[in-house]
Amino acid sequence: MEKEEKVLDRLSSDWNEINELVIYGFGRTAIRNIDKLAEDFHISLIIDNDPTIHGKQYGNCRVQTFAEVKDCLAGKKIVIATSSVAYADITKQLQEMGLQENLDFCRLKDFMAEWYWKNRHQVCLSQTFSSVTSRCTFNCRHCNFFAPYFKREGHYDYDETDILSDFEGYFKIVDYVASWSIMGGEPLLNERLPQIIECIYERYGSRIGYIQVISNGSIVPGRELLDTMRKCKVRMRLSDYTHVISYEEKLAEVKRCLEENEIPYDMSIYEQWFDLGTSTCEIPSLCGSAEDTVRHMRLCATGCHQLNDKKFYFCGQGFARTKIGWCSLQEGDCIELDQCTGSVDEKESMLRFCMGFPPKGYISVCKTCYGMGSDNNRIVEVAEQM
């Protein structure tokens, strides 16, 4: 296991002197974070392996293929803004060129954690998610938030008071978050969604770079929500499941509504999902020892940190499995925000936690979750209905 004292000292010292970055990846992760990076660095190149976005522009940068720019990467500092699975593939690609991790390239969330702490004395996170309801319009068997399974245990909804209390503790130890994502279930089922957005934007908008609502596009936003999203500069991310579930007309209506009201939105279409498992039993093949569990967690390392119930969870699965009652929290599994005072030690602990180094090296829920890493071969159909 990596020594704890090196967690915030992994990048080579010349990273502290940079004013220019290459961004590898221009999907959801990059789009949520690139505005913050562009404030503080010159973005000289943007690379992506997806041919459907080649040629897109960000400022003066055109998204280019790896083949187009690989001869220009020597001496550059590359921040990889992708999922953990794609990061492994890109790492192999760059290492075959002779480039080294943490010397020539690194993962986005690790860069933001270490660079801003060392150079700005700030806890700057790439993203945080909040769930506002477990209710959903769909009934997906392999939902990674287990929405259908809450029916037996009882659904939850949060209002603006709940979410505000979460952020009051959160911003005692976090200086800035590049993106905050509001999710469900289906968040538009929560009638307090406009109040939640407005409350957080008015109180903490200067410390949140990008607010988005993640929806499956099956509910047309009402007037109050549309006005609030426009006022608070909120984007929507629509997940398109029409290749599995028949709601093409409703999704088209949602898109028209957003366009007519000048609400920016992005589309996500998934080719596959992971079966994360719904058992409360530990998985011996993945977590036979503490070292196995640490390795399993690092391979997953989703970075989808969750803020709910005055707690900061490493991932949404940790929150959801606990909330539904499939597991109980153990010491070090989350950060208890209502106990935080804003000390330097707490801030460093938050950064280590976000970088995948909780006190015991892993989160207890990892023992019952197959995860989203390369060691999970349980690939399933997207949005299969129960």
CSV table of C-alpha atoms in Angstrom, one decimal:
chain,number,residue,atom,x,y,z
A,1,MET,CA,0.0,0.0,0.0
A,2,GLU,CA,1.1,3.5,-0.7
A,3,LYS,CA,2.4,5.3,2.3
A,4,GLU,CA,0.0,7.9,3.7
A,5,GLU,CA,2.6,10.6,3.9
A,6,LYS,CA,3.1,10.4,0.1
A,7,VAL,CA,-0.5,10.8,-0.9
A,8,LEU,CA,-0.3,14.5,-1.2
A,9,ASP,CA,3.2,14.4,-2.6
A,10,ARG,CA,3.0,12.1,-5.6
A,11,LEU,CA,3.4,14.6,-8.4
A,12,SER,CA,7.0,15.5,-9.4
A,13,SER,CA,8.1,18.9,-8.1
A,14,ASP,CA,8.0,20.6,-11.5
A,15,TRP,CA,4.2,20.3,-11.6
A,16,ASN,CA,4.3,23.2,-9.1
A,17,GLU,CA,5.9,25.5,-11.7
A,18,ILE,CA,3.4,24.9,-14.6
A,19,ASN,CA,1.1,27.4,-16.2
A,20,GLU,CA,0.0,25.2,-19.1
A,21,LEU,CA,-1.9,21.9,-19.3
A,22,VAL,CA,-2.9,19.3,-21.8
A,23,ILE,CA,-6.3,17.8,-21.1
A,24,TYR,CA,-6.8,14.2,-22.2
A,25,GLY,CA,-10.5,13.5,-22.4
A,26,PHE,CA,-13.4,15.8,-23.3
A,27,GLY,CA,-16.4,13.9,-22.0
A,28,ARG,CA,-18.5,14.6,-19.0
A,29,THR,CA,-15.7,14.7,-16.5
A,30,ALA,CA,-13.7,17.2,-18.5
A,31,ILE,CA,-16.7,19.4,-19.4
A,32,ARG,CA,-17.5,19.8,-15.7
A,33,ASN,CA,-14.0,20.8,-14.7
A,34,ILE,CA,-12.3,22.5,-17.7
A,35,ASP,CA,-13.7,26.0,-16.9
A,36,LYS,CA,-11.9,25.9,-13.5
A,37,LEU,CA,-8.7,24.7,-15.1
A,38,ALA,CA,-8.9,27.3,-17.8
A,39,GLU,CA,-9.1,30.1,-15.2
A,40,ASP,CA,-5.7,29.1,-13.7
A,41,PHE,CA,-3.8,27.5,-16.7
A,42,HIS,CA,-3.4,27.8,-20.4
A,43,ILE,CA,-5.0,24.8,-22.0
A,44,SER,CA,-2.7,24.1,-24.9
A,45,LEU,CA,-4.2,20.8,-26.2
A,46,ILE,CA,-7.3,18.7,-25.8
A,47,ILE,CA,-7.2,15.0,-26.7
A,48,ASP,CA,-10.0,12.5,-26.9
A,49,ASN,CA,-10.3,9.0,-28.4
A,50,ASP,CA,-14.0,9.4,-29.2
A,51,PRO,CA,-14.3,10.1,-33.0
A,52,THR,CA,-17.7,11.7,-32.4
A,53,ILE,CA,-16.3,14.7,-30.6
A,54,HIS,CA,-13.1,15.3,-32.7
A,55,GLY,CA,-13.1,18.8,-34.0
A,56,LYS,CA,-15.2,20.3,-31.2
A,57,GLN,CA,-13.9,23.6,-29.9
A,58,TYR,CA,-13.2,24.8,-26.4
A,59,GLY,CA,-11.9,28.4,-26.6
A,60,ASN,CA,-9.1,28.3,-29.1
A,61,CYS,CA,-8.5,24.6,-28.7
A,62,ARG,CA,-9.9,22.0,-31.1
A,63,VAL,CA,-10.4,18.5,-29.7
A,64,GLN,CA,-7.8,16.3,-31.5
A,65,THR,CA,-7.0,12.6,-31.8
A,66,PHE,CA,-4.1,11.1,-29.9
A,67,ALA,CA,-2.4,10.3,-33.3
A,68,GLU,CA,-2.6,14.0,-34.3
A,69,VAL,CA,-0.8,15.3,-31.2
A,70,LYS,CA,1.4,12.4,-29.9
A,71,ASP,CA,4.6,13.9,-31.3
A,72,CYS,CA,3.8,17.2,-29.5
A,73,LEU,CA,3.5,15.7,-26.0
A,74,ALA,CA,7.1,15.6,-24.9
A,75,GLY,CA,7.7,18.0,-22.0
A,76,LYS,CA,4.0,18.6,-21.5
A,77,LYS,CA,2.0,18.0,-18.4
A,78,ILE,CA,-1.1,16.0,-19.1
A,79,VAL,CA,-4.2,15.8,-16.9
A,80,ILE,CA,-6.5,12.8,-17.7
A,81,ALA,CA,-10.1,13.7,-17.3
A,82,THR,CA,-11.9,10.4,-17.8
A,83,SER,CA,-13.4,7.4,-15.9
A,84,SER,CA,-11.2,5.1,-14.0
A,85,VAL,CA,-11.5,2.4,-16.7
A,86,ALA,CA,-10.5,4.8,-19.5
A,87,TYR,CA,-7.7,6.1,-17.3
A,88,ALA,CA,-6.1,2.7,-17.2
A,89,ASP,CA,-6.2,2.4,-21.1
A,90,ILE,CA,-4.8,5.9,-21.5
A,91,THR,CA,-2.1,5.2,-19.0
A,92,LYS,CA,-1.0,2.2,-21.0
A,93,GLN,CA,-1.0,4.3,-24.2
A,94,LEU,CA,1.1,7.1,-22.6
A,95,GLN,CA,3.5,4.7,-20.9
A,96,GLU,CA,4.2,3.0,-24.3
A,97,MET,CA,5.5,6.4,-25.4
A,98,GLY,CA,7.8,6.4,-22.4
A,99,LEU,CA,5.8,8.9,-20.4
A,100,GLN,CA,5.5,8.3,-16.6
A,101,GLU,CA,2.6,8.6,-14.3
A,102,ASN,CA,2.9,11.6,-11.9
A,103,LEU,CA,5.9,12.9,-13.8
A,104,ASP,CA,4.3,13.5,-17.2
A,105,PHE,CA,0.6,12.8,-16.6
A,106,CYS,CA,-1.9,12.2,-13.8
A,107,ARG,CA,-5.6,11.8,-13.0
A,108,LEU,CA,-7.7,15.0,-12.9
A,109,LYS,CA,-9.0,14.5,-9.3
A,110,ASP,CA,-5.5,13.8,-8.0
A,111,PHE,CA,-4.1,16.9,-9.8
A,112,MET,CA,-6.8,19.2,-8.4
A,113,ALA,CA,-6.4,17.8,-4.9
A,114,GLU,CA,-2.6,18.0,-4.7
A,115,TRP,CA,-1.8,21.1,-6.9
A,116,TYR,CA,-4.4,23.4,-5.3
A,117,TRP,CA,-3.4,22.3,-1.8
A,118,LYS,CA,0.3,22.9,-2.4
A,119,ASN,CA,0.1,26.1,-4.4
A,120,ARG,CA,-3.1,27.8,-3.2
A,121,HIS,CA,-3.6,26.1,0.3
A,122,GLN,CA,-7.1,25.2,-0.9
A,123,VAL,CA,-9.1,22.0,-0.8
A,124,CYS,CA,-10.3,22.0,-4.4
A,125,LEU,CA,-12.4,19.0,-5.5
A,126,SER,CA,-13.3,18.1,-9.0
A,127,GLN,CA,-16.9,17.0,-8.3
A,128,THR,CA,-19.5,16.2,-5.6
A,129,PHE,CA,-22.9,14.6,-6.0
A,130,SER,CA,-26.1,15.0,-3.9
A,131,SER,CA,-29.2,12.8,-4.2
A,132,VAL,CA,-32.5,14.5,-3.6
A,133,THR,CA,-34.8,11.5,-3.9
A,134,SER,CA,-34.6,7.7,-4.3
A,135,ARG,CA,-37.9,7.7,-6.4
A,136,CYS,CA,-37.5,7.2,-10.1
A,137,THR,CA,-39.8,7.0,-13.2
A,138,PHE,CA,-37.9,3.8,-14.3
A,139,ASN,CA,-37.4,0.5,-12.6
A,140,CYS,CA,-33.9,-0.5,-13.7
A,141,ARG,CA,-32.7,-3.8,-12.3
A,142,HIS,CA,-29.0,-2.8,-12.2
A,143,CYS,CA,-29.5,0.9,-11.2
A,144,ASN,CA,-26.2,1.9,-9.5
A,145,PHE,CA,-28.2,3.7,-6.9
A,146,PHE,CA,-30.6,0.8,-6.4
A,147,ALA,CA,-33.7,2.9,-6.8
A,148,PRO,CA,-36.1,0.0,-7.3
A,149,TYR,CA,-34.9,-1.7,-4.1
A,150,PHE,CA,-36.0,1.2,-1.9
A,151,LYS,CA,-39.6,0.3,-2.5
A,152,ARG,CA,-39.3,-2.4,0.1
A,153,GLU,CA,-37.4,-0.2,2.5
A,154,GLY,CA,-39.2,3.1,1.9
A,155,HIS,CA,-38.1,6.0,-0.3
A,156,TYR,CA,-36.5,9.2,0.8
A,157,ASP,CA,-36.7,12.8,-0.3
A,158,TYR,CA,-34.6,15.8,0.8
A,159,ASP,CA,-35.5,19.4,0.8
A,160,GLU,CA,-33.5,22.6,0.8
A,161,THR,CA,-33.0,22.6,4.5
A,162,ASP,CA,-31.4,19.1,4.4
A,163,ILE,CA,-29.1,20.0,1.5
A,164,LEU,CA,-28.1,23.3,3.0
A,165,SER,CA,-27.1,21.6,6.2
A,166,ASP,CA,-24.9,19.2,4.2
A,167,PHE,CA,-23.1,22.1,2.6
A,168,GLU,CA,-22.6,24.1,5.8
A,169,GLY,CA,-20.4,21.3,7.1
A,170,TYR,CA,-18.9,20.6,3.7
A,171,PHE,CA,-17.6,24.1,3.1
A,172,LYS,CA,-15.9,24.2,6.5
A,173,ILE,CA,-13.3,22.0,5.0
A,174,VAL,CA,-13.7,22.4,1.2
A,175,ASP,CA,-12.8,25.7,-0.4
A,176,TYR,CA,-14.1,25.1,-3.9
A,177,VAL,CA,-15.8,22.3,-5.9
A,178,ALA,CA,-15.6,22.5,-9.7
A,179,SER,CA,-19.0,20.7,-10.2
A,180,TRP,CA,-22.0,19.8,-8.1
A,181,SER,CA,-24.4,17.2,-9.6
A,182,ILE,CA,-27.9,16.8,-8.4
A,183,MET,CA,-29.3,13.4,-8.9
A,184,GLY,CA,-32.0,10.9,-7.8
A,185,GLY,CA,-33.5,8.4,-8.5
A,186,GLU,CA,-35.1,10.9,-10.9
A,187,PRO,CA,-34.5,14.4,-9.3
A,188,LEU,CA,-37.4,16.0,-11.1
A,189,LEU,CA,-39.8,13.9,-8.9
A,190,ASN,CA,-38.7,16.0,-5.9
A,191,GLU,CA,-41.1,19.0,-5.9
A,192,ARG,CA,-38.6,21.0,-3.8
A,193,LEU,CA,-35.9,20.8,-6.5
A,194,PRO,CA,-36.2,24.6,-7.5
A,195,GLN,CA,-35.9,25.6,-3.9
A,196,ILE,CA,-32.9,23.3,-3.4
A,197,ILE,CA,-31.1,24.8,-6.4
A,198,GLU,CA,-31.8,28.4,-5.5
A,199,CYS,CA,-30.9,28.0,-1.8
A,200,ILE,CA,-27.5,26.5,-2.6
A,201,TYR,CA,-26.7,28.8,-5.5
A,202,GLU,CA,-27.5,31.9,-3.4
A,203,ARG,CA,-25.5,30.8,-0.4
A,204,TYR,CA,-22.5,29.0,-2.1
A,205,GLY,CA,-22.6,29.8,-5.8
A,206,SER,CA,-19.2,31.5,-5.7
A,207,ARG,CA,-17.7,28.3,-4.4
A,208,ILE,CA,-19.3,25.9,-6.9
A,209,GLY,CA,-18.1,26.1,-10.5
A,210,TYR,CA,-20.8,24.2,-12.3
A,211,ILE,CA,-24.2,22.9,-11.2
A,212,GLN,CA,-26.0,20.2,-13.1
A,213,VAL,CA,-29.1,18.2,-12.7
A,214,ILE,CA,-28.9,14.6,-13.9
A,215,SER,CA,-32.2,13.3,-15.4
A,216,ASN,CA,-33.4,10.5,-17.5
A,217,GLY,CA,-35.4,12.9,-19.6
A,218,SER,CA,-38.8,11.4,-18.8
A,219,ILE,CA,-40.3,14.5,-17.1
A,220,VAL,CA,-40.7,17.9,-18.7
A,221,PRO,CA,-39.4,20.6,-16.3
A,222,GLY,CA,-42.1,22.9,-14.9
A,223,ARG,CA,-42.0,26.7,-15.2
A,224,GLU,CA,-40.6,27.3,-11.7
A,225,LEU,CA,-37.8,24.8,-12.3
A,226,LEU,CA,-36.9,26.3,-15.7
A,227,ASP,CA,-36.8,29.8,-14.3
A,228,THR,CA,-34.6,28.7,-11.4
A,229,MET,CA,-32.2,26.8,-13.6
A,230,ARG,CA,-31.8,29.7,-15.9
A,231,LYS,CA,-31.3,32.1,-13.0
A,232,CYS,CA,-28.8,29.8,-11.3
A,233,LYS,CA,-26.9,28.9,-14.5
A,234,VAL,CA,-27.7,25.2,-14.2
A,235,ARG,CA,-27.1,22.6,-16.9
A,236,MET,CA,-29.0,19.4,-17.4
A,237,ARG,CA,-27.5,16.1,-18.2
A,238,LEU,CA,-30.0,13.8,-19.9
A,239,SER,CA,-29.4,10.1,-20.0
A,240,ASP,CA,-31.0,8.6,-23.1
A,241,TYR,CA,-32.4,5.1,-22.6
A,242,THR,CA,-34.7,5.2,-25.6
A,243,HIS,CA,-32.9,2.2,-27.1
A,244,VAL,CA,-34.2,0.1,-24.2
A,245,ILE,CA,-37.3,2.0,-22.9
A,246,SER,CA,-39.9,3.5,-25.2
A,247,TYR,CA,-40.1,7.2,-24.4
A,248,GLU,CA,-38.7,8.9,-27.5
A,249,GLU,CA,-41.5,11.4,-27.7
A,250,LYS,CA,-41.2,12.5,-24.1
A,251,LEU,CA,-37.4,12.9,-24.3
A,252,ALA,CA,-37.8,14.9,-27.5
A,253,GLU,CA,-40.3,17.1,-25.6
A,254,VAL,CA,-37.9,17.6,-22.8
A,255,LYS,CA,-35.1,18.6,-25.2
A,256,ARG,CA,-37.4,21.1,-27.0
A,257,CYS,CA,-38.4,22.6,-23.7
A,258,LEU,CA,-34.8,23.1,-22.6
A,259,GLU,CA,-33.8,24.6,-25.9
A,260,GLU,CA,-36.8,27.0,-25.9
A,261,ASN,CA,-35.9,28.2,-22.4
A,262,GLU,CA,-32.2,28.4,-23.2
A,263,ILE,CA,-31.2,25.8,-20.6
A,264,PRO,CA,-28.0,24.1,-21.8
A,265,TYR,CA,-27.9,20.3,-21.7
A,266,ASP,CA,-25.7,17.4,-22.5
A,267,MET,CA,-26.8,13.9,-23.7
A,268,SER,CA,-25.4,10.6,-22.3
A,269,ILE,CA,-26.0,7.3,-24.1
A,270,TYR,CA,-24.6,4.2,-22.3
A,271,GLU,CA,-23.5,1.1,-24.1
A,272,GLN,CA,-23.2,-1.1,-21.0
A,273,TRP,CA,-23.6,-1.0,-17.3
A,274,PHE,CA,-21.9,-2.9,-14.5
A,275,ASP,CA,-23.8,-5.2,-12.2
A,276,LEU,CA,-22.6,-3.9,-8.8
A,277,GLY,CA,-24.4,-6.6,-6.9
A,278,THR,CA,-27.4,-6.3,-4.5
A,279,SER,CA,-26.3,-8.8,-1.8
A,280,THR,CA,-25.3,-7.8,1.7
A,281,CYS,CA,-22.6,-10.6,1.7
A,282,GLU,CA,-18.9,-9.9,1.3
A,283,ILE,CA,-17.3,-11.0,-2.0
A,284,PRO,CA,-14.3,-13.3,-1.0
A,285,SER,CA,-12.9,-13.3,-4.6
A,286,LEU,CA,-12.4,-9.6,-4.5
A,287,CYS,CA,-11.9,-8.9,-0.8
A,288,GLY,CA,-10.3,-11.9,0.7
A,289,SER,CA,-7.9,-9.7,2.7
A,290,ALA,CA,-7.4,-6.1,3.6
A,291,GLU,CA,-4.9,-5.8,0.7
A,292,ASP,CA,-7.4,-7.3,-1.7
A,293,THR,CA,-10.0,-4.7,-0.6
A,294,VAL,CA,-7.6,-1.8,-1.0
A,295,ARG,CA,-6.7,-3.0,-4.5
A,296,HIS,CA,-10.4,-3.5,-5.4
A,297,MET,CA,-11.2,0.0,-4.2
A,298,ARG,CA,-8.3,1.6,-6.1
A,299,LEU,CA,-9.3,-0.1,-9.4
A,300,CYS,CA,-12.8,1.3,-9.0
A,301,ALA,CA,-12.0,4.8,-7.6
A,302,THR,CA,-15.1,6.3,-9.2
A,303,GLY,CA,-14.5,9.7,-7.8
A,304,CYS,CA,-18.3,10.2,-7.6
A,305,HIS,CA,-18.1,11.6,-4.0
A,306,GLN,CA,-21.5,11.8,-2.3
A,307,LEU,CA,-22.8,14.5,0.0
A,308,ASN,CA,-25.9,13.6,2.0
A,309,ASP,CA,-27.1,13.3,5.6
A,310,LYS,CA,-24.3,15.6,6.8
A,311,LYS,CA,-21.8,13.0,5.7
A,312,PHE,CA,-19.3,12.9,2.8
A,313,TYR,CA,-19.1,9.5,1.2
A,314,PHE,CA,-16.3,8.3,-1.1
A,315,CYS,CA,-18.9,7.1,-3.6
A,316,GLY,CA,-22.6,7.0,-4.3
A,317,GLN,CA,-22.7,3.3,-3.7
A,318,GLY,CA,-21.4,3.8,-0.2
A,319,PHE,CA,-24.3,6.2,0.5
A,320,ALA,CA,-27.0,4.1,-1.2
A,321,ARG,CA,-26.1,0.8,0.3
A,322,THR,CA,-26.0,2.4,3.7
A,323,LYS,CA,-29.3,4.3,3.2
A,324,ILE,CA,-31.1,1.2,2.0
A,325,GLY,CA,-29.9,-0.8,5.0
A,326,TRP,CA,-27.7,-3.3,3.2
A,327,CYS,CA,-24.6,-2.3,5.3
A,328,SER,CA,-23.7,-0.2,8.2
A,329,LEU,CA,-21.1,2.5,8.4
A,330,GLN,CA,-17.9,1.7,10.2
A,331,GLU,CA,-15.3,4.2,11.5
A,332,GLY,CA,-13.6,5.9,8.7
A,333,ASP,CA,-16.1,5.0,6.0
A,334,CYS,CA,-17.3,8.6,5.6
A,335,ILE,CA,-16.5,12.1,6.9
A,336,GLU,CA,-18.9,13.2,9.6
A,337,LEU,CA,-19.3,16.9,8.5
A,338,ASP,CA,-21.2,18.1,11.6
A,339,GLN,CA,-18.1,17.3,13.6
A,340,CYS,CA,-15.7,19.3,11.4
A,341,THR,CA,-14.3,22.6,12.6
A,342,GLY,CA,-12.2,23.5,9.5
A,343,SER,CA,-8.8,22.6,10.8
A,344,VAL,CA,-5.8,22.0,8.6
A,345,ASP,CA,-5.7,18.3,9.7
A,346,GLU,CA,-9.4,17.9,8.7
A,347,LYS,CA,-8.7,19.5,5.3
A,348,GLU,CA,-5.8,17.2,4.7
A,349,SER,CA,-7.9,14.2,5.8
A,350,MET,CA,-10.6,15.2,3.3
A,351,LEU,CA,-8.0,15.3,0.4
A,352,ARG,CA,-6.6,11.9,1.3
A,353,PHE,CA,-10.1,10.5,1.5
A,354,CYS,CA,-11.1,11.9,-1.9
A,355,MET,CA,-7.9,10.5,-3.4
A,356,GLY,CA,-8.8,7.0,-2.3
A,357,PHE,CA,-6.9,6.8,1.0
A,358,PRO,CA,-9.4,6.6,3.9
A,359,PRO,CA,-8.1,5.8,7.4
A,360,LYS,CA,-8.0,2.0,7.0
A,361,GLY,CA,-7.1,2.1,3.3
A,362,TYR,CA,-10.6,1.2,2.0
A,363,ILE,CA,-14.3,1.7,2.5
A,364,SER,CA,-16.1,-1.2,4.2
A,365,VAL,CA,-18.9,-1.2,1.5
A,366,CYS,CA,-16.2,-2.2,-1.1
A,367,LYS,CA,-16.4,-5.7,0.4
A,368,THR,CA,-20.0,-6.1,-0.9
A,369,CYS,CA,-19.8,-4.1,-4.1
A,370,TYR,CA,-18.3,-5.5,-7.4
A,371,GLY,CA,-17.4,-1.9,-8.3
A,372,MET,CA,-16.7,-0.1,-11.6
A,373,GLY,CA,-13.1,-1.1,-12.1
A,374,SER,CA,-11.4,-3.5,-14.4
A,375,ASP,CA,-11.8,-6.4,-12.0
A,376,ASN,CA,-15.6,-6.4,-12.5
A,377,ASN,CA,-16.5,-8.5,-15.6
A,378,ARG,CA,-20.3,-8.5,-14.7
A,379,ILE,CA,-21.3,-6.5,-17.7
A,380,VAL,CA,-25.1,-6.2,-18.1
A,381,GLU,CA,-27.7,-4.6,-20.4
A,382,VAL,CA,-28.3,-0.9,-19.9
A,383,ALA,CA,-31.6,0.0,-18.1
A,384,GLU,CA,-33.1,-3.5,-18.1
A,385,GLN,CA,-36.5,-3.1,-16.4
A,386,MET,CA,-37.6,-5.3,-13.5
